[in-house]
Short mmCIF file of N, CA and C in Angstrom, two decimals:
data_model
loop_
_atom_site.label_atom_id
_atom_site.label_comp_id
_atom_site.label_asym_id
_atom_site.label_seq_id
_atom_site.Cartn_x
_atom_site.Cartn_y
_atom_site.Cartn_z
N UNK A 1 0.83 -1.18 0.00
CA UNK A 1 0.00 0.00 0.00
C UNK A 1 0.89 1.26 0.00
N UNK A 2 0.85 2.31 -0.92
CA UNK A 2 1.38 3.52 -0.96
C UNK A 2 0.74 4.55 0.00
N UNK A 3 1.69 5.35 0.70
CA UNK A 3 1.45 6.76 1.49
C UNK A 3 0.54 7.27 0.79
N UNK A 4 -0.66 7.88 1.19
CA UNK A 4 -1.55 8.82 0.76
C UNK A 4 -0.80 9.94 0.00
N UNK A 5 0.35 10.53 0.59
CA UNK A 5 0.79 11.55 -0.08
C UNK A 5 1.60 11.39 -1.36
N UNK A 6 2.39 10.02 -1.38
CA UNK A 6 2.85 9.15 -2.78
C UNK A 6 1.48 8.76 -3.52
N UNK A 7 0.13 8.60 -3.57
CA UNK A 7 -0.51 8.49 -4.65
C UNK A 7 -0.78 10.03 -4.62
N UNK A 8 -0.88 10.87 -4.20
CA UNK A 8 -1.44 12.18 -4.78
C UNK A 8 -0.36 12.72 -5.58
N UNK A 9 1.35 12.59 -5.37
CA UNK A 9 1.89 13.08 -5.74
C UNK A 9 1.89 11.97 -7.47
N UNK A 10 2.08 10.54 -7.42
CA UNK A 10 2.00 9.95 -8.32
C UNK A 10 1.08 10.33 -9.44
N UNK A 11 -0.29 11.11 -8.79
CA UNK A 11 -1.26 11.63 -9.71
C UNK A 11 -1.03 12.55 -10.41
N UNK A 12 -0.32 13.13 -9.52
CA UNK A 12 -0.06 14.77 -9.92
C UNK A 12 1.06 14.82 -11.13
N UNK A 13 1.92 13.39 -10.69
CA UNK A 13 3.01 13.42 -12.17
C UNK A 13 2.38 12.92 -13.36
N UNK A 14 0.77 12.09 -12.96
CA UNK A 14 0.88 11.52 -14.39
C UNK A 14 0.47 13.15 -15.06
N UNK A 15 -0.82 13.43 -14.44
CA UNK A 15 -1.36 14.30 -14.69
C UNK A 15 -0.93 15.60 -15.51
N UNK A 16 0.69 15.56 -14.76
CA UNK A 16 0.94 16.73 -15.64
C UNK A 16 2.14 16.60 -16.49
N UNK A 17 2.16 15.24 -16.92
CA UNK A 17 2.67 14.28 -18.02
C UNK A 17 4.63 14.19 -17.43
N UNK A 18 4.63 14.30 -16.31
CA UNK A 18 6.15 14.08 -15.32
C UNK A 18 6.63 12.64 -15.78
N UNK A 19 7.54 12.15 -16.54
CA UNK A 19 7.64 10.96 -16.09
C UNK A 19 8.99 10.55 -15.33
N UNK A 20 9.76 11.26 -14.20
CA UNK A 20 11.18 11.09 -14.00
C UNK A 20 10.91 10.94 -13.21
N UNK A 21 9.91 10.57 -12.21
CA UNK A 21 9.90 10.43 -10.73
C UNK A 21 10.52 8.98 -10.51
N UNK A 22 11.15 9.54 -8.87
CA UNK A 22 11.76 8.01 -8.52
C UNK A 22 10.96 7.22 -9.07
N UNK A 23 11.50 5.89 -8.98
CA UNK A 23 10.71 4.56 -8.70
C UNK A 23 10.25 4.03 -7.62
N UNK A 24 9.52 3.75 -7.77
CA UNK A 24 8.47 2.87 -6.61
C UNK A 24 9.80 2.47 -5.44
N UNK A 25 10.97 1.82 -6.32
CA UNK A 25 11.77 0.80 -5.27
C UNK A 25 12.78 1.96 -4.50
N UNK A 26 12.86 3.04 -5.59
CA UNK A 26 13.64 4.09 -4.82
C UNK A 26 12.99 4.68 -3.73
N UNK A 27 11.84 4.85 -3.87
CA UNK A 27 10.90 5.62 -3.23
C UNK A 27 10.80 4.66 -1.68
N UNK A 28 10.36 3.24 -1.82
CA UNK A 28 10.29 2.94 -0.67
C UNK A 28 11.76 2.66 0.37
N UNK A 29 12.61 2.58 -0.36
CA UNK A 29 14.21 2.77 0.19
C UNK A 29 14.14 4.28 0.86
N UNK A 30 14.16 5.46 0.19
CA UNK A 30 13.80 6.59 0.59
C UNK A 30 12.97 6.74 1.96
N UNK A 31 11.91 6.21 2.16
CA UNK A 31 10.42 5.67 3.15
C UNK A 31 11.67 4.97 4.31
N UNK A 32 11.90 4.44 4.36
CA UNK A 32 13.00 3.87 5.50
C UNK A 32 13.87 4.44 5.88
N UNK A 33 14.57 5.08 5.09
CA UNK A 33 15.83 5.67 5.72
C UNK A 33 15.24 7.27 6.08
N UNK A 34 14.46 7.88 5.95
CA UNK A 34 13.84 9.23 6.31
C UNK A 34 12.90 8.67 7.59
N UNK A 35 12.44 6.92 7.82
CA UNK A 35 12.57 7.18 9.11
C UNK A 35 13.20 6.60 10.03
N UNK A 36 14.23 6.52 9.96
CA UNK A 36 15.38 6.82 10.80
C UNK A 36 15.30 7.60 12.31
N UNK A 37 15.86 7.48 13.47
CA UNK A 37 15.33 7.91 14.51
C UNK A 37 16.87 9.06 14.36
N UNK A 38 16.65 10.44 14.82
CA UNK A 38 17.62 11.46 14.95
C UNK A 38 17.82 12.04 13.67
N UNK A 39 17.14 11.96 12.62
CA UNK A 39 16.98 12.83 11.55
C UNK A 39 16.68 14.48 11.96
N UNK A 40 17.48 15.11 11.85
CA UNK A 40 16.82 17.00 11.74
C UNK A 40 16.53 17.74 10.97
N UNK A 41 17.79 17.73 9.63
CA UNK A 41 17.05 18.21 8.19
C UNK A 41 17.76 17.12 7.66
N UNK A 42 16.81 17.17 6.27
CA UNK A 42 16.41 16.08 5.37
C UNK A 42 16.36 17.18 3.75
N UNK A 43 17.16 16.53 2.62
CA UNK A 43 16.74 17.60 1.61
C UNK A 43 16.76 16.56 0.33
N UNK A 44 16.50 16.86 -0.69
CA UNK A 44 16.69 16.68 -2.29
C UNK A 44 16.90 17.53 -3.14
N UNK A 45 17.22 16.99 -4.35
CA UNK A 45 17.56 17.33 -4.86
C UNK A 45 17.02 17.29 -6.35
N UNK A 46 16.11 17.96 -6.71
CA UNK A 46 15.07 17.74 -8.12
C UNK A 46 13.61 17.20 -7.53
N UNK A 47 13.02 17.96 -7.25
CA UNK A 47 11.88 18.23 -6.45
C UNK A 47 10.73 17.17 -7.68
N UNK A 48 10.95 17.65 -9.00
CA UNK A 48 10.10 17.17 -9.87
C UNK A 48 8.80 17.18 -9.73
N UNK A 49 7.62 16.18 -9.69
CA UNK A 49 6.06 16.01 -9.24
C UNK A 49 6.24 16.23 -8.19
N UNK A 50 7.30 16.07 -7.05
CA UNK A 50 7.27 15.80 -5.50
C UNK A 50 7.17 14.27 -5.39
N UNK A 51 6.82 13.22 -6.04
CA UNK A 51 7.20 11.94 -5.55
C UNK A 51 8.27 11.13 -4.64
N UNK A 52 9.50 11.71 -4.77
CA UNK A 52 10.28 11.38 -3.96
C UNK A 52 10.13 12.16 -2.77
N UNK A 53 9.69 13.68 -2.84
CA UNK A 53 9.61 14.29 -1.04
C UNK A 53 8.47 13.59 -0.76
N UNK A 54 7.58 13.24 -1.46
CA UNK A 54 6.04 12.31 -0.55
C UNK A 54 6.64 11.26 0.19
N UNK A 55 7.54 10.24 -1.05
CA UNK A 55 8.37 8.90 0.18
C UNK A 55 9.10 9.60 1.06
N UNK A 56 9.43 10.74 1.09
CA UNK A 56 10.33 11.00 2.73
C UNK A 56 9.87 11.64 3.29
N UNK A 57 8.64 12.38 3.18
CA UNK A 57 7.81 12.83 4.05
C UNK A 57 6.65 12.30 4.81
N UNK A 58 6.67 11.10 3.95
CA UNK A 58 5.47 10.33 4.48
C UNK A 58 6.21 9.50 5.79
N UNK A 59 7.38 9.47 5.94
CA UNK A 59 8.05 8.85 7.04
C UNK A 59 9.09 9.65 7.91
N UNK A 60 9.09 10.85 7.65
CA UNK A 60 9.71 11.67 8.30
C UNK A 60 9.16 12.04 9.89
N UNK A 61 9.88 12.23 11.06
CA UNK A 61 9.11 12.50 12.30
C UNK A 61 8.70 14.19 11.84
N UNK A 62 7.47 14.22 12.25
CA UNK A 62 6.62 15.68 11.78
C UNK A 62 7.70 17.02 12.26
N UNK A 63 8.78 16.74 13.14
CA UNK A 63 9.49 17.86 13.57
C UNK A 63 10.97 18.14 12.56
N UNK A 64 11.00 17.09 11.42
CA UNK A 64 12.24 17.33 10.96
C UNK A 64 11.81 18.09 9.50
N UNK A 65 12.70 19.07 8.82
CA UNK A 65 12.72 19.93 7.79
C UNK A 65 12.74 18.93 6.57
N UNK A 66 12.05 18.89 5.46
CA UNK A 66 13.04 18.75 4.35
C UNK A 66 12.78 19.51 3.54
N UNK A 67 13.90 20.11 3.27
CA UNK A 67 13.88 21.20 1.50
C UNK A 67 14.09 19.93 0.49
N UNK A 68 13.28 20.52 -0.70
CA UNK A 68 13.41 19.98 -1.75
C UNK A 68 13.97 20.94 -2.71
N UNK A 69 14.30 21.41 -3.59
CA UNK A 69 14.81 21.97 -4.41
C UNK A 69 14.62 21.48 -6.31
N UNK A 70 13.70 22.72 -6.88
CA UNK A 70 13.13 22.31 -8.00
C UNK A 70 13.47 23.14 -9.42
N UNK A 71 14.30 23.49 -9.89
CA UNK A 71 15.11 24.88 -10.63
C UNK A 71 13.48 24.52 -11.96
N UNK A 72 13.01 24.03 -12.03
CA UNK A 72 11.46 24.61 -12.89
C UNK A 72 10.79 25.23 -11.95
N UNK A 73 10.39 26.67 -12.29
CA UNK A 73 9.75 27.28 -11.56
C UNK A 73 8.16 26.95 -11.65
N UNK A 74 7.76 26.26 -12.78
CA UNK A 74 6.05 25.54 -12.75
C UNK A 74 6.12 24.44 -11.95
N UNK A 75 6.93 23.90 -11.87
CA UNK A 75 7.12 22.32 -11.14
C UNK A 75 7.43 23.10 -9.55
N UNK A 76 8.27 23.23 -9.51
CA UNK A 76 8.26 24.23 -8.10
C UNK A 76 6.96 24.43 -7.60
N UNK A 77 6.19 25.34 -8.35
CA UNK A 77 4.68 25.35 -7.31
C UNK A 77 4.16 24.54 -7.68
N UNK A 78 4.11 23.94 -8.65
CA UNK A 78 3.32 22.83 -8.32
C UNK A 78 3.38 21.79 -6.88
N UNK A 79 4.85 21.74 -6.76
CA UNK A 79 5.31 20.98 -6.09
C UNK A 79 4.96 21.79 -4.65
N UNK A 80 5.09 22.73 -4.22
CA UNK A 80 4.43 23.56 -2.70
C UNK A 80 3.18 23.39 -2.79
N UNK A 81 2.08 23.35 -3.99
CA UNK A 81 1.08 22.97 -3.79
C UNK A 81 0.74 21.38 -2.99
N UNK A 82 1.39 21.16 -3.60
CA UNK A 82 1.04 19.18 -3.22
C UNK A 82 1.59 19.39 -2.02
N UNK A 83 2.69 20.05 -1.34
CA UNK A 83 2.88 19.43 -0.20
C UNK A 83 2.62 20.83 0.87
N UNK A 84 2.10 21.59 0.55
CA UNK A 84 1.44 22.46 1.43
C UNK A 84 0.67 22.24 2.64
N UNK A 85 -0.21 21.59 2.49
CA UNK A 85 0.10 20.55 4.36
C UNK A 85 1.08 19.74 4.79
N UNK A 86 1.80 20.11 4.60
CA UNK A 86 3.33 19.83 5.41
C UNK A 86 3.87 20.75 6.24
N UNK A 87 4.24 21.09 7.17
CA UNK A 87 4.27 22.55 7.86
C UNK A 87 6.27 22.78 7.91
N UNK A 88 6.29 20.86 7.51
CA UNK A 88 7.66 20.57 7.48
C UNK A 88 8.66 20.92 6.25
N UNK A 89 7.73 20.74 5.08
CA UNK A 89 7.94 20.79 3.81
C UNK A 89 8.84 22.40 3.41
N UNK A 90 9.22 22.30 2.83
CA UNK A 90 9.90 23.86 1.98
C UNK A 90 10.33 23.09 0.82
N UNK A 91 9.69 24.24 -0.40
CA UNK A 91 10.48 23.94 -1.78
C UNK A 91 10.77 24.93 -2.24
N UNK A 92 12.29 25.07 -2.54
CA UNK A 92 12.99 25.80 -2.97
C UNK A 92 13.10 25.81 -4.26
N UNK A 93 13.21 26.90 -5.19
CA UNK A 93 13.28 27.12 -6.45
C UNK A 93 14.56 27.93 -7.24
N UNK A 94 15.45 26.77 -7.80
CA UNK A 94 16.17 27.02 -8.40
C UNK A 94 17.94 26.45 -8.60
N UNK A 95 18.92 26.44 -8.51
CA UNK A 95 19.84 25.93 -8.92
C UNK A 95 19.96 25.19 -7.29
N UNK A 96 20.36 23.88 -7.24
CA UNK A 96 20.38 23.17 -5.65
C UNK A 96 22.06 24.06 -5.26
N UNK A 97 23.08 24.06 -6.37
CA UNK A 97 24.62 24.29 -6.11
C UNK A 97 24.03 26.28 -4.69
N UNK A 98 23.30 26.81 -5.54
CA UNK A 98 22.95 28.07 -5.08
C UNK A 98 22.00 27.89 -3.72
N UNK A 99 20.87 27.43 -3.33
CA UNK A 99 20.32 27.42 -2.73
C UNK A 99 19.92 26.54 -1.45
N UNK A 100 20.44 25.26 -1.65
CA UNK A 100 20.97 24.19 -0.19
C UNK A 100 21.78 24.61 0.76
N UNK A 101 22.78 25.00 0.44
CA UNK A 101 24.29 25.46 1.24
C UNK A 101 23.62 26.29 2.32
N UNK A 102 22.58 27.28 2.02
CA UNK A 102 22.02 27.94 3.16
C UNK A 102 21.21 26.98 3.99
N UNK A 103 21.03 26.30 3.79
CA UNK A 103 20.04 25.06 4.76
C UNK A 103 20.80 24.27 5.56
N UNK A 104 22.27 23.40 4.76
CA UNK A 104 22.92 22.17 5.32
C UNK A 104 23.46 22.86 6.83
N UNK A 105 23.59 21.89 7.30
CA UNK A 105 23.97 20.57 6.82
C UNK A 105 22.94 19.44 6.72
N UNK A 106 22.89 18.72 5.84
CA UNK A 106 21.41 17.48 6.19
C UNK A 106 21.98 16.08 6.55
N UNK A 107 20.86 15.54 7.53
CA UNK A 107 21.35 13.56 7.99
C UNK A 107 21.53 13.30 6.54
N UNK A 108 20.16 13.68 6.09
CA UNK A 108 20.10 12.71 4.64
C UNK A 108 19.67 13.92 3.13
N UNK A 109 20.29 13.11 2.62
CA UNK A 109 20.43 13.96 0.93
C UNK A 109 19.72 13.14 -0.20
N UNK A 110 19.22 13.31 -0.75
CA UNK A 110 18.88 12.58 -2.26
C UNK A 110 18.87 13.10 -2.99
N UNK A 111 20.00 12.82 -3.58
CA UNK A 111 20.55 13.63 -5.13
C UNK A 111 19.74 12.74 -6.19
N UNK A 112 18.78 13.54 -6.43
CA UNK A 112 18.00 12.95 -7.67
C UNK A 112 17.74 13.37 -8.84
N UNK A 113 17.89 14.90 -9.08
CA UNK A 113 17.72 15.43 -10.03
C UNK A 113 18.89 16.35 -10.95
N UNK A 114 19.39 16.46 -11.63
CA UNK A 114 20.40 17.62 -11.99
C UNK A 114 21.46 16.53 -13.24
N UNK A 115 21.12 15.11 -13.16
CA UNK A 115 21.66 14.62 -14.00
C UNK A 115 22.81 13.71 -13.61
N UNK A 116 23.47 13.71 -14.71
CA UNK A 116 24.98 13.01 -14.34
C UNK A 116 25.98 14.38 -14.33
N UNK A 117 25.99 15.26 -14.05
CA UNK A 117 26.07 16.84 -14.04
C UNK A 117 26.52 16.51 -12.36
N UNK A 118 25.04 16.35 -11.82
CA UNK A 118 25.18 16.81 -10.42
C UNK A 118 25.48 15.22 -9.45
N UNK A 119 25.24 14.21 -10.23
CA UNK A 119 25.67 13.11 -8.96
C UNK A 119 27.22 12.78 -9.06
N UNK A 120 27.94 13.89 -10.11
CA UNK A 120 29.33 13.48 -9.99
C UNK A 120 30.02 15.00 -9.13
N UNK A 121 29.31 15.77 -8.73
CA UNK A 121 29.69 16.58 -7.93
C UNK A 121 29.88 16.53 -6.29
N UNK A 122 31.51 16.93 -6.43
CA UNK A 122 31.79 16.16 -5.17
C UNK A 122 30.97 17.50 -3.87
N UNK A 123 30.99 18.40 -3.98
CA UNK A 123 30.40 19.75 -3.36
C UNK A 123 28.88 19.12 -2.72
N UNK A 124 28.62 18.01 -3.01
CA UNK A 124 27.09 16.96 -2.33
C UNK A 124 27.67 16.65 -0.95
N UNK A 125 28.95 16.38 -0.68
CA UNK A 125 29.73 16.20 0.43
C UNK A 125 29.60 17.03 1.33
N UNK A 126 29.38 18.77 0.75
CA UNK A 126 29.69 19.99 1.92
C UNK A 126 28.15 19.81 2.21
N UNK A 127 27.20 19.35 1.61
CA UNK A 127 26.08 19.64 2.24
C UNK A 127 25.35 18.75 3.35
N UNK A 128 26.22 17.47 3.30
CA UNK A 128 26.04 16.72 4.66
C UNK A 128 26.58 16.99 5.87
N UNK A 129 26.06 16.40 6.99
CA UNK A 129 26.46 16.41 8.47
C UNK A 129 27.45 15.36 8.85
N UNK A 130 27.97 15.36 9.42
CA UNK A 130 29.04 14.31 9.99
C UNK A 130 27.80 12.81 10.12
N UNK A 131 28.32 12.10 9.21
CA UNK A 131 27.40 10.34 9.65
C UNK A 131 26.57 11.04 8.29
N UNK A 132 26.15 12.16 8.08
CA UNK A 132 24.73 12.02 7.13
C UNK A 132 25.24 11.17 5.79
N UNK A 133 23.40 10.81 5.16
CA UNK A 133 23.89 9.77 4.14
C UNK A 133 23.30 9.95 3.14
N UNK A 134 23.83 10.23 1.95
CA UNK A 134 23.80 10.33 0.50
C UNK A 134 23.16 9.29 -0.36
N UNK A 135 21.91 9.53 -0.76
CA UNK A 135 21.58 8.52 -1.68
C UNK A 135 21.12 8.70 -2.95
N UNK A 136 22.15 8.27 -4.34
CA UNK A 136 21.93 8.38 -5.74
C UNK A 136 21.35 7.40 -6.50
N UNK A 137 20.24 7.40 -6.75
CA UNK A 137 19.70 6.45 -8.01
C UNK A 137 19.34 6.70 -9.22
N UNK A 138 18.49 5.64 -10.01
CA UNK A 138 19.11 5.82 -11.48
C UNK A 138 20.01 5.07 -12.24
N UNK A 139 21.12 4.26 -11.62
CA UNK A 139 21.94 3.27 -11.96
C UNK A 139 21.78 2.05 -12.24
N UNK A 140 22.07 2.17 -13.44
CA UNK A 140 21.88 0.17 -14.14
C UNK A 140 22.85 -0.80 -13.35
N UNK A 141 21.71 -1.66 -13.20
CA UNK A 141 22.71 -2.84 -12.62
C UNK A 141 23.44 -3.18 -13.06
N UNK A 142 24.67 -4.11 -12.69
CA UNK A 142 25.60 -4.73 -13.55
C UNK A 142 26.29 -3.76 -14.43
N UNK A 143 26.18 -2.79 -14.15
CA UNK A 143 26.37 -1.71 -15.71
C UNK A 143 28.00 -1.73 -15.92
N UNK A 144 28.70 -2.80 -16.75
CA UNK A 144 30.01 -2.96 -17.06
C UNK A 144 31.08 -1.90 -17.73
N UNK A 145 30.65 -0.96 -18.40
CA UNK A 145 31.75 -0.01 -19.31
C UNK A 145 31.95 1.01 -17.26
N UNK A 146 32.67 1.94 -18.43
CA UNK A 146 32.79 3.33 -17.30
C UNK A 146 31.67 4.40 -17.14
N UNK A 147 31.67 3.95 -15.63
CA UNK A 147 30.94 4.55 -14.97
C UNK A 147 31.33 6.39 -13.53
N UNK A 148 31.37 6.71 -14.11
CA UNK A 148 32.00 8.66 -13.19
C UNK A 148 31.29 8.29 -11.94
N UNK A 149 29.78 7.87 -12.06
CA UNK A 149 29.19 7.98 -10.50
C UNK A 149 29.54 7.07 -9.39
N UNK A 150 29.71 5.94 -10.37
CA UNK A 150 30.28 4.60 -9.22
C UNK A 150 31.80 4.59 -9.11
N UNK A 151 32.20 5.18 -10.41
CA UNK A 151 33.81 5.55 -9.54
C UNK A 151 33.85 6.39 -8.65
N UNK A 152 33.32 7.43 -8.99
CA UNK A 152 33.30 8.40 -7.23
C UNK A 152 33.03 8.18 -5.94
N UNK A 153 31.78 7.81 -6.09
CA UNK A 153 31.14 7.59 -4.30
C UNK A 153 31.41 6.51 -4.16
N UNK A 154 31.79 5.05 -5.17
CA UNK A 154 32.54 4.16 -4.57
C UNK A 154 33.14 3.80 -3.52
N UNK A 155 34.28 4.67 -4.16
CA UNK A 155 35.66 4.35 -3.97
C UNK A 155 36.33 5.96 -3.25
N UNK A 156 35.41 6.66 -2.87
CA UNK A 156 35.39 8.16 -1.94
C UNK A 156 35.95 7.74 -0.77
N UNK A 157 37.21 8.50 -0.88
CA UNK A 157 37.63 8.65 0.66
C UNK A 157 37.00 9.27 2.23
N UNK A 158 36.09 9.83 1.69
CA UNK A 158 34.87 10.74 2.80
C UNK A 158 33.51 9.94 3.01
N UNK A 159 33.29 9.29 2.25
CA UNK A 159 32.31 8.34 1.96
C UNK A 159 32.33 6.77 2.41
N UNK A 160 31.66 6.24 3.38
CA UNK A 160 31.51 4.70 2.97
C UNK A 160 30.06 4.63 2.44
N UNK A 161 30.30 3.70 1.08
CA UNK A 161 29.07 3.33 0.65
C UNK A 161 29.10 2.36 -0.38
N UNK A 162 27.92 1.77 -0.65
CA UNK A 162 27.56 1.17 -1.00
C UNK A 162 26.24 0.53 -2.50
N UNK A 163 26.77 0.28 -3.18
CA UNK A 163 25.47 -0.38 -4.03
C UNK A 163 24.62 -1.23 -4.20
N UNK A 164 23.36 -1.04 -4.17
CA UNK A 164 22.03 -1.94 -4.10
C UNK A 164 21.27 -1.79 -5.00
N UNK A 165 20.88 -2.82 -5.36
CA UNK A 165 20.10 -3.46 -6.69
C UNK A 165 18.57 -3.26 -5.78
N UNK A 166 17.76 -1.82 -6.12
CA UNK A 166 16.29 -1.89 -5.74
C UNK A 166 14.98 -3.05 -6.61
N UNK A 167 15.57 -3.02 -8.08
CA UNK A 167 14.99 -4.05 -8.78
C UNK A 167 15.66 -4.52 -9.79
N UNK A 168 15.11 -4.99 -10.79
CA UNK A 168 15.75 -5.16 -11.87
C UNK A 168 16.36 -4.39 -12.98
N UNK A 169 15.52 -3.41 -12.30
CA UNK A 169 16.53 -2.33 -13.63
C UNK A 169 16.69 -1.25 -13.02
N UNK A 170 17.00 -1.52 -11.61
CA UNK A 170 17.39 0.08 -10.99
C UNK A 170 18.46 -0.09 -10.21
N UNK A 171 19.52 0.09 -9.71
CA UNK A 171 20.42 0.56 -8.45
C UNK A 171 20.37 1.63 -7.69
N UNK A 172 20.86 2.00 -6.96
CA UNK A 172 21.32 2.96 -5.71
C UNK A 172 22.69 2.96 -5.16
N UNK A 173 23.47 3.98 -5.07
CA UNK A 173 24.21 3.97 -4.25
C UNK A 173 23.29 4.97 -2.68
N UNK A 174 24.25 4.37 -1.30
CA UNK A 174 23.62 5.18 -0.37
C UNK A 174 24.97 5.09 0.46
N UNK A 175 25.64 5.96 0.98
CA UNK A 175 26.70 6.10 1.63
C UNK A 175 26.48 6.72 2.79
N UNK A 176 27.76 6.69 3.32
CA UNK A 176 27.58 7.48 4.94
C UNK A 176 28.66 8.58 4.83
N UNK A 177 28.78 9.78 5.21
CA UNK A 177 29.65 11.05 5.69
C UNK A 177 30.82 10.24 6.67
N UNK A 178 32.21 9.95 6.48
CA UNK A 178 32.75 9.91 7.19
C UNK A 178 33.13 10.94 7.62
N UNK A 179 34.02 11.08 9.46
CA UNK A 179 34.55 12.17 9.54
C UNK A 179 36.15 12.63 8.87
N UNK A 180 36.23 13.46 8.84
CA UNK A 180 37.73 14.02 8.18
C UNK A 180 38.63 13.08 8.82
#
């Protein structure tokens, strides 16, 4: 059964013909680790329909922040619309490099939107907390040639993390902030 607020937001993407929203398997990975006990702020990254802030808001404790961040300014309100009963919610509009840095540090990050542009940017690092944890999806399993994203957060000296196969045609990396 999906969060009330994951089918409204799911509606809202078909509706307004979105099709980049997480996946279901990202989404409920997302749903677990947002609830996490000692979360304070919580953010993303490509706000899109809001599907992915619904899976982390729908499990977030009602006292923790998450910014989302949406550089379409129609998708943007759209996206404060849908989650406007959230008292927790904020969506920010416009470049994440410009407008997070005033928020971080966050437990948890989901770099979801901005491309292969932004999940090879190591500057995702300054916006976590000591322990906070980074999670990128989007990644083919098995995916054999060269890969920039899985060489990075791999094999990151600031980073432990890890890759998981959500289904058959999706991965994740989700890492942890080591300290310096």
């Amino acid at each position: 059964m999906l969060p009330p607020l994951v089918e409204k937001a799911l509606a809202a993407a078909e509706a307004s013909g979105f099709t980049r929203s997480c996946s279901a398997e990202t989404g409920r990975l997302l749903h677990v680790l947002a609830g996490a006990r000692g979360l304070e702020r919580v953010a993303e990254i490509g706000t899109g329909a809001g599907v992915g802030a619904a899976w982390i808001l729908s499990a977030l404790d009602p006292d923790v922040a998450l910014f989302t961040v949406e550089l379409d300014a129609k998708r943007a309100a759209a996206a404060r619309e849908l989650l406007a009963g959230d008292a927790g919610a904020v969506v920010l509009e416009g470049d994440w490099r410009d407008v997070l840095p005033a928020e971080a540090p966050f437990d948890l990050l989901f770099a979801d939107g901005g491309g292969q542009v932004a999940k090879v940017d190591e500057s995702l690092l300054g916006l976590l907390a000591p322990g906070g944890m980074l999670v990128l999806d989007d990644l083919t399993p098995g995916y054999a040639g060269p890969d920039p994203v899985r060489e990075l957060w791999l094999s990151h000296p600031r980073l432990q993390a890890v890759e998981l196969q959500v289904s058959a045609r999706e991965a994740v990396i989700v890492g942890t902030l080591q300290p310096r």
